[in-house]
Amino acid sequence: MKPAAARRRFPGAHGDWARFDGPAGTQMVDSAIRAASDWSASGNNANTHGAFAAAHATDDLLERARGVVAQLLDANPNGVVFGANMTTMTFAFTRAVARTLKPGDRVVGTRLDHDANVSPWRIACEESGAEHVLAPFSPADGRLDMDALARLITPNTKWVAVTGASNLIGTIPDVRTVVALAHHVGARVFVDAVHLVPHMPVSVRAIGCDVLATSPYKWYGPHAGVMCIEPNLLNSLPVAKVRPADDVGPRRFETGTPNLACIAAVEAAARHLLEEDMRSVARYESDVFAPLLHGLLSMPRVRVWGPQTLDGRTPTVAFTVDGVPPDKVAESLAAKKIAVWSGSSYAVELVSHLGLTESGGVIRAGVVRYVTNDDVQRLLDAVALA
Ligand SMILES: Cc1ncc(COP(=O)(O)O)c(C=O)c1O
């Protein structure tokens, strides 16, 4: 779909703002907005497992939505679980994992990760007496230090929690190799794919991980979370559940009544990406992102943090401007109707490893489906004057 036609599908992106805040949340696609509204008006708002038509429609919605999300992520629909957001679901997941951990066990994470894939594991380790260690990355190019990670994955490792892509600097680690290293010692792998799924085709099957988490509001859907959990793991994990809830399948992890209108919108957003084709989304975003990265790299007062090339990354860049605090840069861009985030964007370990905590982190600009070449030129012109 051509950029102008694509942009028309996002009512929230119609204004005169240049929206580089996509990594923190995207504008919803029109079909997802309609799906939530249509469901709410349909009379099918009921609950699951009932004897009447609306209850059947509710079951059908859940089954259909799991199927479409599974298709988008090339995952097993029997392991697709819906929830409030990635952070809430990860805390619920790690609370269950904590009941399986004991002193002497190890959980390995990375300093590239968003804190939503660090603190839940840290707390699970504190509560169970297991050890929590984090693999570093190279400050020069933002690449995960795979040798250090391999050394940390010892025979007592039970879980490896790794990002599919850094939400701050865009690095895409070699997650398949991480899975091979972990599975070699019998450890399981949890992939935070929140920043990966909006930008690249993702196959849970090909990655081979045990859990993959994503947030539909980062891919043009509503505020929700999705987890793909390997079905045997899902059915055996000692999750906190009420007794009448299903003992097997996704409903054992989805506490209480699902947010049905929201799930209807998740289904529509996933369908949208399937229709768009993630390979063409990735191509479009890379074409728009290339001049942004090169423009920032060519500015003498600007420093780009993380990968310096277009390879193995998402279209998200972190930078600082000499002598100007990141918050001030964000404010001066906002005055020109350019939306970016400043600070750590919750990647607190990453910012600390770069030595940027005291100076206020970085400015982050991300390209998504409705960001255009004109937006990029406006951003570059404004940064040059910041
Ligand atoms: C990489 C990454 N992981 C996790 C999260 C947390 O997601 P949620 O807001 O769905 O809890 C975010 C949100 O910014 C993120 O970018």
Short mmCIF file of C-alpha atoms and ligand atoms in Angstrom, two decimals:
data_model
loop_
_atom_site.label_atom_id
_atom_site.label_comp_id
_atom_site.label_asym_id
_atom_site.label_seq_id
_atom_site.Cartn_x
_atom_site.Cartn_y
_atom_site.Cartn_z
CA MET A 1 0.00 0.00 0.00
CA LYS A 2 1.34 3.48 -0.91
CA PRO A 3 2.38 5.71 2.07
CA ALA A 4 -0.50 8.20 1.66
CA ALA A 5 -3.08 5.41 1.39
CA ALA A 6 -1.53 3.62 4.36
CA ARG A 7 -1.63 6.79 6.46
CA ARG A 8 -5.33 7.26 5.75
CA ARG A 9 -5.97 4.02 7.65
CA PHE A 10 -4.82 5.65 10.93
CA PRO A 11 -7.27 8.39 12.01
CA GLY A 12 -5.03 9.31 14.95
CA ALA A 13 -2.16 10.13 12.58
CA HIS A 14 -4.13 12.53 10.39
CA GLY A 15 -3.06 15.72 12.18
CA ASP A 16 0.01 17.83 11.49
CA TRP A 17 2.22 16.15 14.10
CA ALA A 18 5.18 14.05 12.97
CA ARG A 19 4.76 10.96 15.15
CA PHE A 20 8.13 9.41 16.01
CA ASP A 21 6.69 8.09 19.31
CA GLY A 22 5.56 4.77 17.79
CA PRO A 23 7.90 2.62 19.96
CA ALA A 24 5.89 3.82 22.97
CA GLY A 25 2.55 3.09 21.27
CA THR A 26 1.07 3.47 17.81
CA GLN A 27 -2.16 5.00 16.53
CA MET A 28 -4.86 2.40 15.95
CA VAL A 29 -5.75 1.24 12.46
CA ASP A 30 -9.34 2.08 11.40
CA SER A 31 -10.43 -1.57 11.19
CA ALA A 32 -9.35 -2.20 14.81
CA ILE A 33 -11.24 0.90 16.03
CA ARG A 34 -14.34 -0.33 14.17
CA ALA A 35 -13.98 -3.90 15.45
CA ALA A 36 -14.08 -2.78 19.10
CA SER A 37 -17.10 -0.61 18.44
CA ASP A 38 -18.89 -3.26 16.34
CA TRP A 39 -18.36 -5.90 19.01
CA SER A 40 -19.69 -3.59 21.71
CA ALA A 41 -22.82 -2.89 19.66
CA SER A 42 -23.36 -6.46 18.51
CA GLY A 43 -25.29 -7.80 21.48
CA ASN A 44 -22.71 -10.58 21.72
CA ASN A 45 -21.09 -9.14 24.84
CA ALA A 46 -21.49 -12.13 27.13
CA ASN A 47 -19.13 -14.57 28.79
CA THR A 48 -17.52 -17.84 27.79
CA HIS A 49 -18.85 -21.41 27.88
CA GLY A 50 -22.60 -20.58 27.95
CA ALA A 51 -25.66 -22.25 26.37
CA PHE A 52 -27.04 -19.24 24.47
CA ALA A 53 -26.09 -17.58 21.19
CA ALA A 54 -24.16 -14.59 22.58
CA ALA A 55 -22.06 -16.90 24.77
CA HIS A 56 -21.24 -19.00 21.70
CA ALA A 57 -20.29 -15.82 19.84
CA THR A 58 -17.95 -14.93 22.73
CA ASP A 59 -16.26 -18.32 22.52
CA ASP A 60 -16.01 -17.91 18.74
CA LEU A 61 -14.42 -14.47 19.10
CA LEU A 62 -11.74 -15.80 21.43
CA GLU A 63 -11.00 -18.78 19.24
CA ARG A 64 -10.89 -16.67 16.07
CA ALA A 65 -8.67 -14.01 17.65
CA ARG A 66 -6.23 -16.63 18.96
CA GLY A 67 -6.12 -18.14 15.48
CA VAL A 68 -5.40 -14.85 13.69
CA VAL A 69 -2.74 -13.81 16.20
CA ALA A 70 -1.19 -17.28 15.92
CA GLN A 71 -1.10 -16.82 12.15
CA LEU A 72 0.62 -13.44 12.47
CA LEU A 73 3.25 -14.85 14.84
CA ASP A 74 3.45 -18.33 13.31
CA ALA A 75 2.61 -19.75 16.73
CA ASN A 76 0.39 -22.51 18.15
CA PRO A 77 -3.12 -21.01 18.72
CA ASN A 78 -3.54 -23.25 21.79
CA GLY A 79 -0.84 -21.22 23.52
CA VAL A 80 -2.08 -17.70 22.61
CA VAL A 81 -3.05 -15.88 25.81
CA PHE A 82 -4.60 -12.40 26.08
CA GLY A 83 -4.08 -9.96 28.93
CA ALA A 84 -3.87 -6.34 30.01
CA ASN A 85 -0.37 -5.56 28.72
CA MET A 86 3.04 -7.20 28.50
CA THR A 87 4.23 -6.00 31.92
CA THR A 88 1.17 -7.29 33.82
CA MET A 89 1.29 -10.62 32.00
CA THR A 90 5.03 -11.00 32.57
CA PHE A 91 4.63 -10.38 36.31
CA ALA A 92 1.86 -13.03 36.42
CA PHE A 93 4.06 -15.40 34.45
CA THR A 94 7.17 -14.91 36.59
CA ARG A 95 5.14 -15.21 39.81
CA ALA A 96 4.21 -18.71 38.59
CA VAL A 97 7.80 -19.45 37.52
CA ALA A 98 9.03 -18.33 40.96
CA ARG A 99 7.12 -21.26 42.47
CA THR A 100 9.29 -23.61 40.37
CA LEU A 101 12.65 -21.97 41.19
CA LYS A 102 14.89 -22.76 44.17
CA PRO A 103 18.21 -21.58 45.60
CA GLY A 104 21.04 -22.61 43.26
CA ASP A 105 18.94 -22.02 40.12
CA ARG A 106 19.82 -19.19 37.76
CA VAL A 107 17.88 -16.83 35.51
CA VAL A 108 19.83 -15.03 32.79
CA GLY A 109 18.68 -11.72 31.34
CA THR A 110 20.33 -8.94 29.35
CA ARG A 111 21.16 -5.27 29.86
CA LEU A 112 19.58 -4.54 26.46
CA ASP A 113 16.12 -5.31 27.77
CA HIS A 114 13.19 -3.08 28.72
CA ASP A 115 12.70 -3.30 32.48
CA ALA A 116 9.48 -5.27 31.93
CA ASN A 117 11.73 -8.22 31.02
CA VAL A 118 14.17 -7.57 33.87
CA SER A 119 12.37 -6.63 37.08
CA PRO A 120 9.73 -9.41 37.00
CA TRP A 121 12.58 -11.94 36.81
CA ARG A 122 14.65 -10.09 39.42
CA ILE A 123 11.73 -10.20 41.86
CA ALA A 124 10.99 -13.90 41.08
CA CYS A 125 14.63 -14.65 41.89
CA GLU A 126 14.52 -12.60 45.10
CA GLU A 127 11.42 -14.50 46.22
CA SER A 128 12.70 -17.98 45.33
CA GLY A 129 16.37 -17.60 46.26
CA ALA A 130 17.51 -18.13 42.66
CA GLU A 131 20.29 -16.05 41.12
CA HIS A 132 19.59 -13.33 38.54
CA VAL A 133 22.40 -12.31 36.20
CA LEU A 134 22.45 -9.96 33.19
CA ALA A 135 24.53 -10.26 30.02
CA PRO A 136 26.15 -7.03 28.79
CA PHE A 137 26.16 -5.53 25.31
CA SER A 138 28.82 -3.60 23.44
CA PRO A 139 28.45 0.13 24.16
CA ALA A 140 30.16 0.87 20.83
CA ASP A 141 27.57 -0.72 18.55
CA GLY A 142 24.77 -1.89 20.87
CA ARG A 143 25.20 -5.57 19.99
CA LEU A 144 24.49 -8.22 22.63
CA ASP A 145 27.74 -9.83 23.85
CA MET A 146 26.97 -13.40 22.81
CA ASP A 147 30.21 -14.80 24.30
CA ALA A 148 29.38 -13.31 27.70
CA LEU A 149 25.82 -14.58 27.42
CA ALA A 150 27.03 -18.09 26.52
CA ARG A 151 29.30 -18.08 29.59
CA LEU A 152 26.40 -17.05 31.83
CA ILE A 153 24.12 -19.84 30.58
CA THR A 154 25.39 -22.52 32.98
CA PRO A 155 23.87 -25.98 33.65
CA ASN A 156 21.88 -24.57 36.61
CA THR A 157 20.17 -21.99 34.35
CA LYS A 158 16.39 -22.46 34.26
CA TRP A 159 15.29 -19.44 32.25
CA VAL A 160 16.82 -17.00 29.77
CA ALA A 161 14.86 -13.76 29.30
CA VAL A 162 15.97 -11.90 26.19
CA THR A 163 14.64 -9.08 24.09
CA GLY A 164 13.60 -9.67 20.47
CA ALA A 165 14.62 -6.06 19.77
CA SER A 166 15.75 -3.19 21.98
CA ASN A 167 12.98 -0.62 22.35
CA LEU A 168 15.61 2.11 22.82
CA ILE A 169 18.42 1.53 20.31
CA GLY A 170 16.76 -0.97 17.96
CA THR A 171 19.30 -3.83 18.23
CA ILE A 172 17.90 -7.21 17.14
CA PRO A 173 19.88 -9.92 18.97
CA ASP A 174 20.40 -13.36 17.46
CA VAL A 175 17.58 -14.91 19.47
CA ARG A 176 17.70 -18.27 17.69
CA THR A 177 21.27 -18.76 18.90
CA VAL A 178 20.20 -17.73 22.42
CA VAL A 179 17.47 -20.39 22.27
CA ALA A 180 19.98 -23.03 21.13
CA LEU A 181 22.39 -22.14 23.96
CA ALA A 182 19.60 -22.22 26.56
CA HIS A 183 17.91 -25.39 25.36
CA HIS A 184 21.34 -27.11 25.31
CA VAL A 185 21.41 -26.87 29.14
CA GLY A 186 17.66 -27.56 29.50
CA ALA A 187 16.75 -23.92 30.20
CA ARG A 188 13.63 -22.28 28.78
CA VAL A 189 13.56 -18.98 26.87
CA PHE A 190 11.23 -16.01 27.27
CA VAL A 191 11.41 -13.51 24.39
CA ASP A 192 10.15 -9.96 24.84
CA ALA A 193 9.09 -9.28 21.26
CA VAL A 194 7.18 -6.07 22.05
CA HIS A 195 9.52 -3.96 19.92
CA LEU A 196 10.12 -6.64 17.26
CA VAL A 197 6.62 -7.65 16.16
CA PRO A 198 5.63 -4.20 14.76
CA HIS A 199 8.63 -4.15 12.44
CA MET A 200 9.56 -7.64 11.19
CA PRO A 201 7.93 -10.94 10.26
CA VAL A 202 8.11 -13.06 13.44
CA SER A 203 7.88 -16.85 13.66
CA VAL A 204 7.61 -18.32 17.13
CA ARG A 205 8.09 -21.73 15.54
CA ALA A 206 11.34 -20.70 13.81
CA ILE A 207 12.69 -18.88 16.88
CA GLY A 208 11.90 -21.98 18.94
CA CYS A 209 11.36 -20.04 22.17
CA ASP A 210 9.11 -21.24 25.00
CA VAL A 211 7.34 -17.91 25.49
CA LEU A 212 7.03 -14.82 23.31
CA ALA A 213 5.35 -11.64 24.53
CA THR A 214 3.99 -8.78 22.43
CA SER A 215 1.77 -5.73 22.91
CA PRO A 216 -0.86 -5.08 20.20
CA TYR A 217 -0.89 -1.36 20.95
CA LYS A 218 2.62 -1.22 19.45
CA TRP A 219 1.23 -2.68 16.20
CA TYR A 220 -1.82 -0.48 15.54
CA GLY A 221 -4.14 -2.33 17.91
CA PRO A 222 -5.61 -1.51 21.32
CA HIS A 223 -3.92 -1.44 24.71
CA ALA A 224 -3.56 -5.15 25.45
CA GLY A 225 -0.93 -7.82 25.87
CA VAL A 226 -0.45 -11.17 24.12
CA MET A 227 1.71 -14.07 25.18
CA CYS A 228 2.44 -17.17 23.12
CA ILE A 229 3.25 -19.90 25.63
CA GLU A 230 4.34 -23.36 24.55
CA PRO A 231 1.16 -25.36 25.34
CA ASN A 232 2.78 -28.02 27.57
CA LEU A 233 4.42 -25.29 29.61
CA LEU A 234 1.15 -23.33 29.74
CA ASN A 235 -0.74 -26.36 31.03
CA SER A 236 1.84 -27.30 33.65
CA LEU A 237 2.91 -23.93 35.05
CA PRO A 238 1.58 -23.41 38.62
CA VAL A 239 -0.33 -20.23 37.72
CA ALA A 240 -2.58 -18.47 40.21
CA LYS A 241 -6.14 -19.26 39.10
CA VAL A 242 -9.63 -19.63 40.52
CA ARG A 243 -10.83 -23.24 40.73
CA PRO A 244 -13.66 -23.04 38.16
CA ALA A 245 -11.36 -21.59 35.47
CA ASP A 246 -10.14 -23.99 32.76
CA ASP A 247 -7.34 -26.30 33.93
CA VAL A 248 -5.77 -26.48 30.47
CA GLY A 249 -5.39 -24.04 27.61
CA PRO A 250 -5.11 -20.24 27.45
CA ARG A 251 -8.06 -19.58 29.77
CA ARG A 252 -6.12 -21.01 32.75
CA PHE A 253 -3.79 -18.00 32.51
CA GLU A 254 -6.40 -15.34 31.60
CA THR A 255 -7.70 -14.44 35.04
CA GLY A 256 -11.33 -13.31 35.02
CA THR A 257 -13.51 -12.24 32.13
CA PRO A 258 -11.50 -11.24 29.04
CA ASN A 259 -11.67 -7.71 27.64
CA LEU A 260 -13.77 -8.84 24.67
CA ALA A 261 -14.08 -5.55 22.74
CA CYS A 262 -10.35 -5.12 23.05
CA ILE A 263 -9.70 -8.66 21.82
CA ALA A 264 -11.94 -8.01 18.80
CA ALA A 265 -9.68 -5.05 18.02
CA VAL A 266 -6.53 -7.15 18.54
CA GLU A 267 -7.87 -9.61 15.98
CA ALA A 268 -8.51 -6.79 13.50
CA ALA A 269 -5.03 -5.29 14.00
CA ALA A 270 -3.43 -8.69 13.44
CA ARG A 271 -5.51 -9.17 10.28
CA HIS A 272 -4.37 -5.74 9.08
CA LEU A 273 -0.71 -6.72 9.41
CA LEU A 274 -1.33 -10.06 7.71
CA GLU A 275 -2.97 -8.22 4.79
CA GLU A 276 -0.18 -5.63 4.64
CA ASP A 277 2.46 -8.38 4.84
CA MET A 278 5.22 -7.75 7.37
CA ARG A 279 7.92 -8.04 4.70
CA SER A 280 6.49 -5.03 2.89
CA VAL A 281 6.02 -3.15 6.20
CA ALA A 282 9.71 -3.80 6.99
CA ARG A 283 10.78 -2.61 3.51
CA TYR A 284 8.72 0.59 3.75
CA GLU A 285 10.01 1.41 7.24
CA SER A 286 13.61 0.73 6.28
CA ASP A 287 13.34 3.07 3.26
CA VAL A 288 11.97 5.87 5.47
CA PHE A 289 14.43 5.16 8.28
CA ALA A 290 17.65 5.10 6.20
CA PRO A 291 17.81 8.89 5.60
CA LEU A 292 16.95 9.50 9.26
CA LEU A 293 19.85 7.37 10.51
CA HIS A 294 22.31 8.74 7.95
CA GLY A 295 21.17 12.33 8.55
CA LEU A 296 21.71 12.00 12.32
CA LEU A 297 25.09 10.28 11.83
CA SER A 298 26.26 13.15 9.62
CA MET A 299 25.50 15.90 12.17
CA PRO A 300 28.64 16.95 14.08
CA ARG A 301 26.76 17.82 17.31
CA VAL A 302 24.71 14.60 17.32
CA ARG A 303 25.78 11.25 18.71
CA VAL A 304 23.88 8.12 17.69
CA TRP A 305 23.85 5.37 20.35
CA GLY A 306 23.60 1.68 19.48
CA PRO A 307 23.92 0.19 15.99
CA GLN A 308 25.47 2.62 13.51
CA THR A 309 24.21 0.79 10.41
CA LEU A 310 20.90 -0.43 9.01
CA ASP A 311 21.69 -4.13 9.58
CA GLY A 312 20.13 -6.22 12.35
CA ARG A 313 17.99 -3.45 13.78
CA THR A 314 14.52 -1.97 13.88
CA PRO A 315 13.81 1.54 12.50
CA THR A 316 14.30 3.08 15.95
CA VAL A 317 17.22 5.33 16.77
CA ALA A 318 18.55 6.80 20.04
CA PHE A 319 20.67 9.95 19.95
CA THR A 320 21.94 12.85 22.03
CA VAL A 321 22.79 16.41 21.04
CA ASP A 322 26.03 17.84 22.49
CA GLY A 323 25.40 20.28 25.30
CA VAL A 324 21.57 19.96 25.27
CA PRO A 325 19.78 17.68 27.78
CA PRO A 326 17.53 15.09 26.04
CA ASP A 327 14.40 16.49 27.72
CA LYS A 328 15.16 19.94 26.31
CA VAL A 329 15.63 18.52 22.81
CA ALA A 330 12.26 16.71 23.12
CA GLU A 331 10.61 19.96 24.24
CA SER A 332 12.06 21.96 21.35
CA LEU A 333 10.89 19.27 18.90
CA ALA A 334 7.42 19.22 20.47
CA ALA A 335 7.21 22.99 19.92
CA LYS A 336 7.49 22.14 16.21
CA LYS A 337 4.87 19.40 16.46
CA ILE A 338 7.37 16.56 16.34
CA ALA A 339 6.72 13.82 18.92
CA VAL A 340 9.72 11.91 20.33
CA TRP A 341 10.49 10.43 23.74
CA SER A 342 13.44 11.34 25.92
CA GLY A 343 15.01 9.56 28.89
CA SER A 344 15.36 5.78 29.27
CA SER A 345 12.01 4.62 27.86
CA TYR A 346 12.23 2.07 30.73
CA ALA A 347 15.41 0.51 29.29
CA VAL A 348 17.13 1.46 32.54
CA GLU A 349 19.92 -1.14 32.41
CA LEU A 350 20.75 -0.11 28.86
CA VAL A 351 21.00 3.60 29.68
CA SER A 352 23.06 2.82 32.77
CA HIS A 353 25.44 0.58 30.75
CA LEU A 354 25.94 3.48 28.30
CA GLY A 355 26.75 5.79 31.24
CA LEU A 356 23.86 8.10 30.35
CA THR A 357 21.70 7.86 33.47
CA GLU A 358 22.95 11.08 35.08
CA SER A 359 22.76 13.08 31.84
CA GLY A 360 19.11 12.17 31.24
CA GLY A 361 19.32 9.26 28.78
CA VAL A 362 18.69 9.74 25.07
CA ILE A 363 16.18 11.04 22.57
CA ARG A 364 14.36 8.21 20.81
CA ALA A 365 12.76 8.46 17.38
CA GLY A 366 10.99 5.50 15.81
CA VAL A 367 9.60 5.01 12.32
CA VAL A 368 6.29 3.20 12.02
CA ARG A 369 3.86 2.60 9.16
CA TYR A 370 2.44 6.16 9.07
CA VAL A 371 5.74 8.08 9.36
CA THR A 372 6.75 9.60 6.00
CA ASN A 373 9.89 10.98 4.32
CA ASP A 374 8.57 14.51 4.95
CA ASP A 375 8.34 13.75 8.69
CA VAL A 376 11.96 12.60 8.63
CA GLN A 377 13.10 15.80 6.91
CA ARG A 378 11.21 17.89 9.50
CA LEU A 379 12.89 15.97 12.32
CA LEU A 380 16.38 16.35 10.83
CA ASP A 381 15.86 20.10 10.24
CA ALA A 382 14.62 20.58 13.81
CA VAL A 383 17.46 18.55 15.39
CA ALA A 384 19.99 20.62 13.44
CA LEU A 385 18.62 23.75 15.17
CA ALA A 386 18.09 22.18 18.63
C1 LIG B 1 10.48 -3.81 24.51
C2 LIG B 1 9.35 -3.56 25.44
N1 LIG B 1 9.03 -4.49 26.34
C3 LIG B 1 8.00 -4.34 27.18
C4 LIG B 1 7.25 -3.20 27.19
C5 LIG B 1 6.10 -3.09 28.13
O1 LIG B 1 4.94 -3.27 27.41
P1 LIG B 1 3.49 -3.03 28.05
O2 LIG B 1 3.25 -1.55 28.01
O3 LIG B 1 2.56 -3.80 27.14
O4 LIG B 1 3.52 -3.55 29.44
C6 LIG B 1 7.54 -2.18 26.28
C7 LIG B 1 6.77 -0.92 26.30
O5 LIG B 1 7.25 0.11 25.93
C8 LIG B 1 8.62 -2.36 25.38
O6 LIG B 1 8.93 -1.43 24.47
#
